[in-house]
Coordinates of C-alpha atoms in Angstrom, one line a residue:
Chain A
M83 CA 18.9 -19.1 26.2
H84 CA 17.2 -22.8 26.9
F85 CA 15.0 -24.1 24.5
T86 CA 12.1 -26.1 26.3
S87 CA 10.1 -27.6 23.1
E88 CA 10.4 -28.1 19.7
T89 CA 7.9 -29.4 17.4
S90 CA 7.5 -28.9 13.7
S91 CA 4.7 -28.6 10.9
D92 CA 4.8 -27.8 7.5
G93 CA 8.0 -27.7 6.9
V94 CA 8.2 -25.3 9.8
C95 CA 10.2 -26.2 13.1
E96 CA 8.8 -24.0 16.1
Q97 CA 11.5 -23.9 19.2
L98 CA 10.3 -22.7 22.7
F99 CA 12.7 -20.8 24.6
T100 CA 13.8 -18.9 27.6
L101 CA 16.4 -16.3 27.5
G102 CA 16.9 -15.4 31.3
E103 CA 13.1 -14.2 32.2
I104 CA 12.0 -13.7 29.1
P105 CA 10.0 -16.7 27.4
G106 CA 10.1 -16.5 23.4
V107 CA 9.3 -19.0 20.3
L108 CA 11.6 -19.4 17.7
W109 CA 10.5 -20.8 13.9
T110 CA 12.6 -21.5 11.5
P111 CA 12.5 -23.8 8.3
V112 CA 12.8 -27.6 9.0
G113 CA 16.3 -28.7 8.4
A114 CA 17.4 -24.8 7.9
V115 CA 21.7 -24.8 8.2
G116 CA 23.2 -21.4 7.8
A117 CA 22.3 -17.5 8.2
R118 CA 19.2 -16.2 6.9
P119 CA 17.0 -13.2 7.4
L120 CA 15.7 -13.1 10.9
I121 CA 12.0 -11.5 11.7
L122 CA 11.9 -9.7 15.0
M123 CA 7.5 -10.1 16.0
G124 CA 6.3 -7.7 18.9
H125 CA 2.7 -8.7 19.3
G126 CA 0.1 -6.5 20.6
G127 CA -1.3 -5.7 24.3
G128 CA -3.2 -8.0 26.0
Q129 CA -1.8 -11.0 23.6
H130 CA 1.4 -12.6 24.0
K131 CA 4.4 -14.2 21.5
K132 CA 2.0 -17.1 20.2
A133 CA -1.3 -15.0 19.4
P134 CA -3.0 -16.4 16.3
G135 CA -2.2 -12.9 14.3
I136 CA 1.8 -13.6 15.2
V137 CA 2.0 -17.4 14.7
A138 CA -0.2 -16.9 10.9
R139 CA 2.2 -14.0 10.0
A140 CA 5.3 -16.1 11.1
R141 CA 4.6 -19.6 9.6
R142 CA 4.6 -17.4 6.5
F143 CA 7.8 -15.8 7.0
V144 CA 9.7 -19.1 7.6
A145 CA 7.6 -21.1 4.9
G146 CA 6.9 -18.3 2.2
C147 CA 10.8 -16.6 2.3
G148 CA 13.0 -19.0 4.9
F149 CA 13.2 -16.7 7.1
A150 CA 13.8 -17.1 11.0
V151 CA 11.2 -15.3 13.1
V152 CA 11.6 -14.9 17.0
A153 CA 8.5 -13.4 19.1
V154 CA 8.8 -13.2 23.2
D155 CA 6.0 -12.2 25.6
V156 CA 6.4 -8.7 26.3
P157 CA 6.6 -7.8 30.1
G158 CA 3.1 -8.5 31.8
H159 CA 2.0 -10.4 28.8
G160 CA 1.6 -14.2 28.0
D161 CA 3.7 -16.6 30.5
R162 CA 5.8 -13.6 32.0
P163 CA 4.0 -12.4 35.3
M164 CA 1.8 -9.8 36.1
D165 CA 4.2 -6.8 36.9
E166 CA 3.4 -4.7 40.0
E167 CA 4.1 -1.2 38.4
Y168 CA 2.8 -1.7 35.1
N169 CA -0.1 -3.4 36.5
R170 CA -0.8 0.1 39.1
I171 CA 0.0 2.3 36.3
A172 CA -2.6 0.5 34.0
T173 CA -5.3 0.6 36.7
E174 CA -4.7 4.2 37.4
N175 CA -4.8 5.1 33.3
Q176 CA -8.0 3.3 33.4
T177 CA -9.6 4.8 35.7
R178 CA -8.2 8.3 34.2
V179 CA -10.0 7.3 31.2
D180 CA -13.5 6.4 32.7
A181 CA -13.3 10.2 34.1
G182 CA -13.6 11.1 31.0
E183 CA -9.8 11.5 30.0
E184 CA -8.4 11.3 26.7
P185 CA -6.8 7.8 26.4
A186 CA -4.1 8.4 24.1
P187 CA -1.6 10.2 25.9
L188 CA -1.8 7.8 28.3
I189 CA -1.2 4.7 26.2
A190 CA 1.8 6.9 24.8
G191 CA 3.5 7.6 28.6
F192 CA 2.8 3.8 29.3
Q193 CA 3.7 2.7 25.8
A194 CA 7.6 4.7 26.2
L195 CA 8.0 3.3 30.3
V196 CA 7.7 -0.3 28.6
A197 CA 9.9 0.6 25.7
R198 CA 12.5 1.3 28.1
Q199 CA 12.7 -2.2 29.2
T200 CA 12.0 -4.1 25.9
I201 CA 14.9 -2.5 24.1
P202 CA 17.4 -4.0 25.8
E203 CA 15.2 -7.4 26.2
W204 CA 14.9 -7.0 22.6
Q205 CA 18.6 -6.6 21.8
A206 CA 19.4 -9.4 23.9
V207 CA 17.1 -11.5 21.8
L208 CA 18.8 -11.1 18.9
D209 CA 22.1 -11.3 20.2
A210 CA 20.9 -14.9 21.4
V211 CA 19.5 -16.1 18.7
Q212 CA 21.9 -14.4 16.3
Q213 CA 24.4 -17.0 17.8
L214 CA 22.1 -20.3 16.4
E215 CA 23.9 -21.8 13.7
H216 CA 20.3 -22.3 12.0
V217 CA 19.8 -18.5 12.3
G218 CA 22.8 -16.8 12.0
A219 CA 24.5 -13.0 12.0
G220 CA 22.0 -12.4 8.7
P221 CA 19.5 -8.8 8.1
V222 CA 17.5 -8.1 10.6
G223 CA 13.5 -6.9 9.8
Y224 CA 11.0 -5.9 12.5
W225 CA 7.3 -6.4 12.0
G226 CA 4.7 -5.0 15.2
V227 CA 1.4 -3.1 15.1
S228 CA -0.6 -1.7 17.9
L229 CA 1.2 -2.3 21.1
G230 CA 4.0 -3.9 18.8
C231 CA 4.5 -0.5 16.7
G232 CA 4.6 2.0 20.2
L233 CA 7.3 -0.6 21.5
G234 CA 8.8 -1.1 17.8
V235 CA 9.6 2.5 16.6
P236 CA 11.8 3.0 19.6
F237 CA 13.3 -0.4 19.5
V238 CA 14.1 0.1 14.9
A239 CA 15.2 3.9 16.2
A240 CA 17.3 2.1 18.6
E241 CA 18.8 -1.1 17.2
H242 CA 20.9 -0.7 13.8
R243 CA 20.5 -4.3 13.2
V244 CA 17.1 -3.6 11.9
R245 CA 17.1 -3.1 8.2
A246 CA 13.3 -2.7 7.4
A247 CA 10.1 -2.4 9.5
V248 CA 6.6 -3.2 9.2
L249 CA 4.7 -0.9 11.6
G250 CA 1.0 0.7 12.1
L251 CA -2.5 1.1 14.1
G252 CA 0.8 3.4 15.7
G253 CA -0.1 7.4 16.9
A254 CA 2.6 10.0 17.2
L255 CA 2.0 11.1 20.5
A256 CA 3.7 7.9 21.5
S257 CA 6.7 7.9 19.1
A258 CA 7.6 10.5 16.6
E259 CA 10.6 11.7 18.2
A260 CA 12.0 7.9 18.1
A261 CA 10.5 7.8 14.3
A262 CA 12.3 10.8 13.5
R263 CA 15.8 8.7 13.8
I264 CA 14.1 6.1 11.8
T265 CA 15.8 5.9 8.4
V266 CA 15.4 2.1 7.4
P267 CA 12.2 1.5 5.2
V268 CA 9.1 1.5 6.8
E269 CA 5.3 -0.2 5.6
F270 CA 2.8 1.7 7.6
L271 CA -0.1 -0.1 8.0
L272 CA -3.1 2.6 9.2
Q273 CA -7.0 1.3 9.1
W274 CA -8.8 3.6 7.9
D275 CA -11.6 3.4 10.6
D276 CA -9.4 2.7 14.0
E277 CA -11.7 3.3 16.6
R278 CA -8.1 3.0 18.8
V279 CA -6.0 5.4 17.0
P280 CA -6.9 9.0 15.6
R281 CA -6.7 8.8 12.1
A282 CA -4.7 12.2 12.2
Q283 CA -2.5 10.6 14.6
S284 CA -1.4 7.9 12.8
L285 CA -0.7 10.2 9.5
A286 CA 1.3 12.0 11.8
L287 CA 3.8 9.3 12.9
F288 CA 4.3 8.5 8.9
E289 CA 5.1 11.7 8.1
A290 CA 7.8 11.6 11.4
L291 CA 9.1 8.7 10.2
A292 CA 12.6 10.4 8.5
S293 CA 13.2 6.9 6.2
P294 CA 13.4 8.1 2.4
E295 CA 11.2 4.6 1.9
K296 CA 8.4 4.1 3.5
T297 CA 4.8 3.3 2.5
L298 CA 1.6 3.6 3.8
H299 CA -0.8 1.2 3.6
A300 CA -4.2 2.9 4.7
N301 CA -7.4 0.4 4.5
P302 CA -11.1 0.5 5.6
G303 CA -12.0 -1.4 9.0
K304 CA -11.4 -1.0 12.3
H305 CA -8.4 -1.5 14.1
G306 CA -7.8 -5.1 14.3
E307 CA -9.7 -5.5 10.5
I308 CA -6.2 -5.4 8.7
P309 CA -7.4 -7.0 5.4
A310 CA -5.8 -10.8 4.5
F311 CA -4.0 -9.3 2.1
E312 CA -1.6 -6.5 3.4
L313 CA 0.3 -10.1 4.7
D314 CA 1.1 -11.2 0.9
S315 CA 2.4 -7.5 0.4
T316 CA 4.7 -7.4 4.1
L317 CA 6.2 -10.6 2.5
R318 CA 7.2 -9.1 -0.8
F319 CA 8.7 -6.2 1.7
F320 CA 10.4 -7.9 3.8
A321 CA 11.6 -10.3 0.8
R322 CA 12.7 -7.1 -1.7
H323 CA 14.9 -5.1 1.7
L324 CA 15.9 -8.4 3.5
G325 CA 16.2 -11.5 0.7
Chain B
M137 CA -12.1 0.1 -35.5
H138 CA -9.4 0.1 -38.5
F139 CA -5.7 -1.1 -37.5
T140 CA -3.1 0.6 -38.3
S141 CA 0.4 -1.1 -38.1
E142 CA 1.4 -4.3 -36.1
T143 CA 4.1 -5.1 -34.3
S144 CA 5.3 -7.7 -31.2
S145 CA 8.6 -7.8 -29.2
D146 CA 9.5 -9.8 -26.1
G147 CA 6.5 -11.8 -26.4
V148 CA 3.9 -8.5 -26.6
C149 CA 2.2 -7.8 -29.6
E150 CA 1.2 -4.2 -30.7
Q151 CA -1.6 -2.9 -32.5
L152 CA -2.4 0.9 -33.8
F153 CA -5.9 1.9 -34.3
T154 CA -8.0 4.5 -34.9
L155 CA -11.5 3.9 -33.7
G156 CA -13.9 7.0 -35.5
E157 CA -11.5 9.7 -34.7
I158 CA -9.9 8.1 -31.9
P159 CA -6.1 6.7 -32.1
G160 CA -5.5 4.0 -30.1
V161 CA -3.2 1.1 -29.2
L162 CA -3.9 -2.6 -28.3
W163 CA -1.5 -4.7 -26.5
T164 CA -1.8 -8.1 -25.8
P165 CA 0.0 -11.4 -25.2
V166 CA 1.2 -12.9 -29.0
G167 CA -0.5 -15.6 -30.5
A168 CA -3.4 -14.6 -27.5
V169 CA -6.6 -16.7 -28.5
G170 CA -9.8 -16.5 -26.1
A171 CA -11.2 -13.9 -23.7
R172 CA -9.1 -12.4 -21.0
P173 CA -8.8 -9.5 -18.6
L174 CA -8.7 -6.1 -20.6
I175 CA -7.2 -2.8 -18.8
L176 CA -8.3 -0.1 -20.0
M177 CA -5.4 2.7 -19.3
G178 CA -5.9 6.7 -19.3
H179 CA -2.9 8.7 -19.5
G180 CA -1.6 11.8 -18.0
G181 CA -2.3 15.5 -18.9
G182 CA -0.1 16.6 -21.9
Q183 CA 0.9 13.0 -22.3
H184 CA -0.2 10.4 -24.5
K185 CA -1.1 7.0 -25.3
K186 CA 2.4 5.4 -25.7
A187 CA 4.1 8.1 -23.0
P188 CA 7.0 5.7 -21.4
G189 CA 4.8 5.2 -17.7
I190 CA 1.8 3.8 -20.1
V191 CA 4.0 1.3 -22.1
A192 CA 5.9 0.6 -19.3
R193 CA 3.1 -0.7 -17.2
A194 CA 1.1 -1.9 -20.6
R195 CA 4.0 -4.8 -21.4
R196 CA 3.9 -5.8 -17.8
F197 CA 0.3 -6.3 -17.5
V198 CA 0.3 -8.5 -20.7
A199 CA 3.7 -9.9 -20.1
G200 CA 2.9 -10.6 -16.7
C201 CA -0.7 -11.6 -16.4
G202 CA -1.5 -12.5 -20.0
F203 CA -4.2 -9.9 -20.2
A204 CA -4.7 -7.5 -22.6
V205 CA -4.6 -3.5 -22.5
V206 CA -5.7 -0.9 -24.4
A207 CA -5.1 2.8 -24.2
V208 CA -6.5 6.1 -26.6
D209 CA -5.6 9.7 -26.7
V210 CA -7.5 12.2 -24.8
P211 CA -8.9 15.1 -26.7
G212 CA -6.4 17.7 -27.4
H213 CA -3.7 15.2 -26.7
G214 CA -1.4 12.8 -28.7
D215 CA -2.0 12.3 -32.6
R216 CA -5.7 14.1 -31.8
P217 CA -5.9 17.8 -33.2
M218 CA -5.9 20.3 -30.7
D219 CA -9.2 20.8 -29.2
E220 CA -10.4 24.4 -29.8
E221 CA -13.2 25.5 -27.1
Y222 CA -10.4 22.9 -24.5
N223 CA -7.4 24.9 -25.3
R224 CA -9.9 28.5 -25.2
I225 CA -10.5 27.3 -21.6
A226 CA -6.8 26.0 -20.5
T227 CA -5.4 29.4 -21.6
E228 CA -8.2 30.8 -19.3
N229 CA -7.6 29.1 -16.3
Q230 CA -3.7 29.8 -17.0
T231 CA -4.4 33.4 -16.9
R232 CA -6.4 33.0 -13.9
V233 CA -4.1 31.0 -12.4
D234 CA -1.2 33.5 -13.0
A235 CA -3.4 35.8 -11.4
G236 CA -3.4 34.1 -8.3
E237 CA -6.3 31.9 -8.2
E238 CA -6.1 28.2 -6.9
P239 CA -5.3 26.1 -9.7
A240 CA -7.7 22.8 -8.1
P241 CA -11.2 24.3 -8.5
L242 CA -9.9 25.1 -12.0
I243 CA -8.4 22.0 -13.3
A244 CA -11.8 20.2 -11.5
G245 CA -13.9 21.7 -13.7
F246 CA -11.7 21.3 -17.4
Q247 CA -11.4 17.4 -16.4
A248 CA -15.0 17.3 -15.8
L249 CA -15.7 18.7 -19.1
V250 CA -13.2 16.9 -20.8
A251 CA -15.2 13.3 -19.0
R252 CA -17.8 14.4 -20.9
Q253 CA -16.7 13.3 -23.8
T254 CA -14.5 10.7 -22.6
I255 CA -17.2 8.3 -20.7
P256 CA -18.7 7.7 -24.1
E257 CA -15.4 7.1 -26.1
W258 CA -13.8 5.1 -23.4
Q259 CA -17.3 2.9 -23.4
A260 CA -17.2 2.7 -27.3
V261 CA -13.4 1.9 -27.0
L262 CA -14.8 -1.2 -24.3
D263 CA -17.2 -2.2 -27.5
A264 CA -15.0 -2.5 -30.2
V265 CA -12.1 -4.1 -28.4
Q266 CA -14.1 -6.7 -26.6
Q267 CA -15.4 -8.3 -30.0
L268 CA -11.8 -9.0 -31.0
E269 CA -11.1 -12.6 -30.9
H270 CA -7.7 -11.9 -29.1
V271 CA -9.5 -10.5 -26.2
G272 CA -12.9 -11.2 -26.0
A273 CA -15.6 -10.0 -23.0
G274 CA -14.2 -11.1 -19.9
P275 CA -13.4 -9.0 -16.5
V276 CA -12.2 -5.1 -16.9
G277 CA -9.8 -3.4 -15.0
Y278 CA -8.9 0.8 -14.8
W279 CA -5.9 2.2 -14.5
G280 CA -5.4 6.3 -14.7
V281 CA -3.7 9.0 -12.2
S282 CA -3.4 12.3 -12.7
L283 CA -5.8 13.0 -15.6
G284 CA -6.4 9.6 -15.8
C285 CA -7.8 9.7 -12.5
G286 CA -9.7 12.8 -13.0
L287 CA -11.1 11.6 -15.9
G288 CA -10.9 8.2 -14.4
V289 CA -13.3 8.5 -11.7
P290 CA -16.4 9.8 -13.6
F291 CA -16.1 7.0 -15.8
V292 CA -15.4 4.1 -13.6
A293 CA -18.6 5.3 -11.7
A294 CA -20.3 5.3 -15.1
E295 CA -18.9 1.8 -16.7
H296 CA -20.2 -1.3 -14.8
R297 CA -17.8 -3.5 -17.3
V298 CA -14.6 -1.9 -15.0
R299 CA -14.4 -4.5 -11.9
A300 CA -11.6 -3.1 -10.5
A301 CA -9.4 0.4 -10.8
V302 CA -6.4 1.6 -9.8
L303 CA -6.6 5.5 -9.7
G304 CA -4.7 8.4 -7.7
L305 CA -3.0 11.3 -8.2
G306 CA -6.1 13.0 -8.0
G307 CA -8.5 15.5 -5.3
A308 CA -11.5 15.0 -4.3
L309 CA -12.8 18.7 -5.5
A310 CA -12.7 17.0 -9.4
S311 CA -14.7 14.0 -8.6
A312 CA -16.1 13.4 -5.2
E313 CA -19.4 12.6 -6.3
A314 CA -18.3 10.5 -8.6
A315 CA -16.4 8.7 -6.3
A316 CA -18.9 7.9 -3.7
R317 CA -20.4 6.4 -6.7
I318 CA -18.0 3.7 -7.1
T319 CA -18.1 0.4 -5.4
V320 CA -15.4 -2.2 -7.1
P321 CA -12.0 -2.4 -5.4
V322 CA -10.0 0.2 -5.6
E323 CA -6.1 1.0 -5.3
F324 CA -5.5 4.2 -4.6
L325 CA -2.0 6.1 -4.9
L326 CA -1.0 9.4 -3.6
Q327 CA 2.5 11.4 -3.3
W328 CA 3.4 12.6 0.0
D329 CA 5.1 15.3 -1.1
D330 CA 2.4 16.1 -4.5
E331 CA 2.6 19.5 -5.6
R332 CA -0.2 19.7 -7.6
V333 CA -2.8 17.7 -5.4
P334 CA -3.1 18.7 -2.2
R335 CA -2.6 16.1 0.6
A336 CA -5.6 16.8 2.1
Q337 CA -8.1 16.5 -1.0
S338 CA -6.1 13.5 -2.3
L339 CA -7.4 12.1 1.1
A340 CA -10.5 13.3 1.0
L341 CA -11.1 11.5 -2.4
F342 CA -9.9 8.6 -0.9
E343 CA -12.2 8.8 1.5
A344 CA -15.2 9.4 -1.1
L345 CA -14.7 6.3 -2.6
A346 CA -17.8 4.3 -1.6
S347 CA -15.9 0.7 -2.3
P348 CA -15.5 -2.1 0.8
E349 CA -12.0 -2.6 -0.7
K350 CA -10.1 0.2 -1.1
T351 CA -6.5 0.5 -0.5
L352 CA -4.6 3.8 -0.1
H353 CA -0.4 3.8 -0.8
A354 CA 1.1 6.6 0.3
N355 CA 4.9 7.3 -0.9
P356 CA 7.1 10.1 -0.1
G357 CA 8.0 12.4 -3.1
K358 CA 6.9 14.8 -5.6
H359 CA 3.8 14.2 -8.3
G360 CA 5.7 12.1 -10.7
E361 CA 7.4 9.9 -8.1
I362 CA 5.7 7.0 -8.0
P363 CA 8.4 3.9 -6.8
A364 CA 9.0 1.4 -9.5
F365 CA 7.9 -1.3 -6.5
E366 CA 4.3 0.2 -6.9
L367 CA 4.2 -1.3 -10.1
D368 CA 4.7 -4.9 -8.9
S369 CA 1.7 -4.0 -6.2
T370 CA -0.8 -2.8 -9.4
L371 CA 0.3 -5.6 -11.2
R372 CA -0.7 -8.4 -8.1
F373 CA -3.8 -6.1 -7.2
F374 CA -5.2 -6.6 -10.6
A375 CA -4.5 -10.1 -10.6
R376 CA -6.2 -10.7 -7.9
H377 CA -9.6 -9.0 -8.9
L378 CA -9.5 -9.6 -12.6
G379 CA -7.7 -12.9 -12.7

């Protein structure tokens, strides 16, 4: 794990790093000492580790709760090179959608493929980050919607360090089977007028989660329009389960 | 409006009153002076103004936010005499359900009938309570689930003093038409395994609300099993919209 830069503002320290070929960013409270809860955040499709929605939430988790937060670029995103195979499949899928095919099953298949790579990558990131003195081996949470949900559901199902997860904007096609292996508390965000994920598919994914404590928050609006007050709720959710 | 008793504990003053034939209870902060937000709470079927779920929430609204809270007995409930007509209809409905009829439309019809009485009653309660010096004419909120939702939806639709409402455990059959006239922010509680209200009916009632800001909170469990953490959320919802 190599740190390449460190800046801080408003009490939040931001460190860019690479772990092998994975570029990442770690946010911690300025002057943090000792173990603390850690949130791994998965970004959306076409986004990257420092997308505005990731940075804003990460800074709140650090400043509001004293947590550490880590995010890395998904293969083919951000500072990572274009992935030839993923690119070929994405182009092929786009052609099939343009020809009238339903996008949901194609997206699901693609996300399942990428997840086979991101699960071990994200586990390696947790391993490395939890060895840092100012992060330590505290409880872990996961936050990810859209692509971050499609990749997050199989990750949370596989990784037993994760004790609570915020997921959403994703459907059952991608991950119902993995969802049925998740038993930790989940806050699930659904946009009532989501133009990308059919409502019934989202409800089915919430239904599929095996977690005894799971809570669905549905709000009017399109895929990208999660209301600001949900961040307050997310903060309290993580504080309740990891704090 | 006649006050019949006053007690206080843990900083919360509880005053029992009657307004005409309506028995009610008013909770305010001890020593409250001046106008403040007021929450009207509608109790569930077979319950009353001082049912444990009402009292616990009312005390949190007062102690946590400094609000005033008022609850009255629905006709035929609590300290009110049995209502001959309602009783006749309820008995008749039970006979029809025992004979295999769907209960939802019967309950819906019954609640619509009772609402025609409770809307003016609750409006009179707001009139009277808001004239008290320690309550005043501040913003009004409504909280009610189950019967409190069936009666609450037409009330909130009719009463323009209500600026925010927590509703739930109710279906569209009872009140979709009135819901389409509600435009204030709503937090809607749904129990995923509700044995009394079909899930599709609940989702349809949420859908029917015309409020630009509405948020659905769905949790696993039966009709009466709303998780405790939803009260924290309700508190913040009212604080955001009335505070």
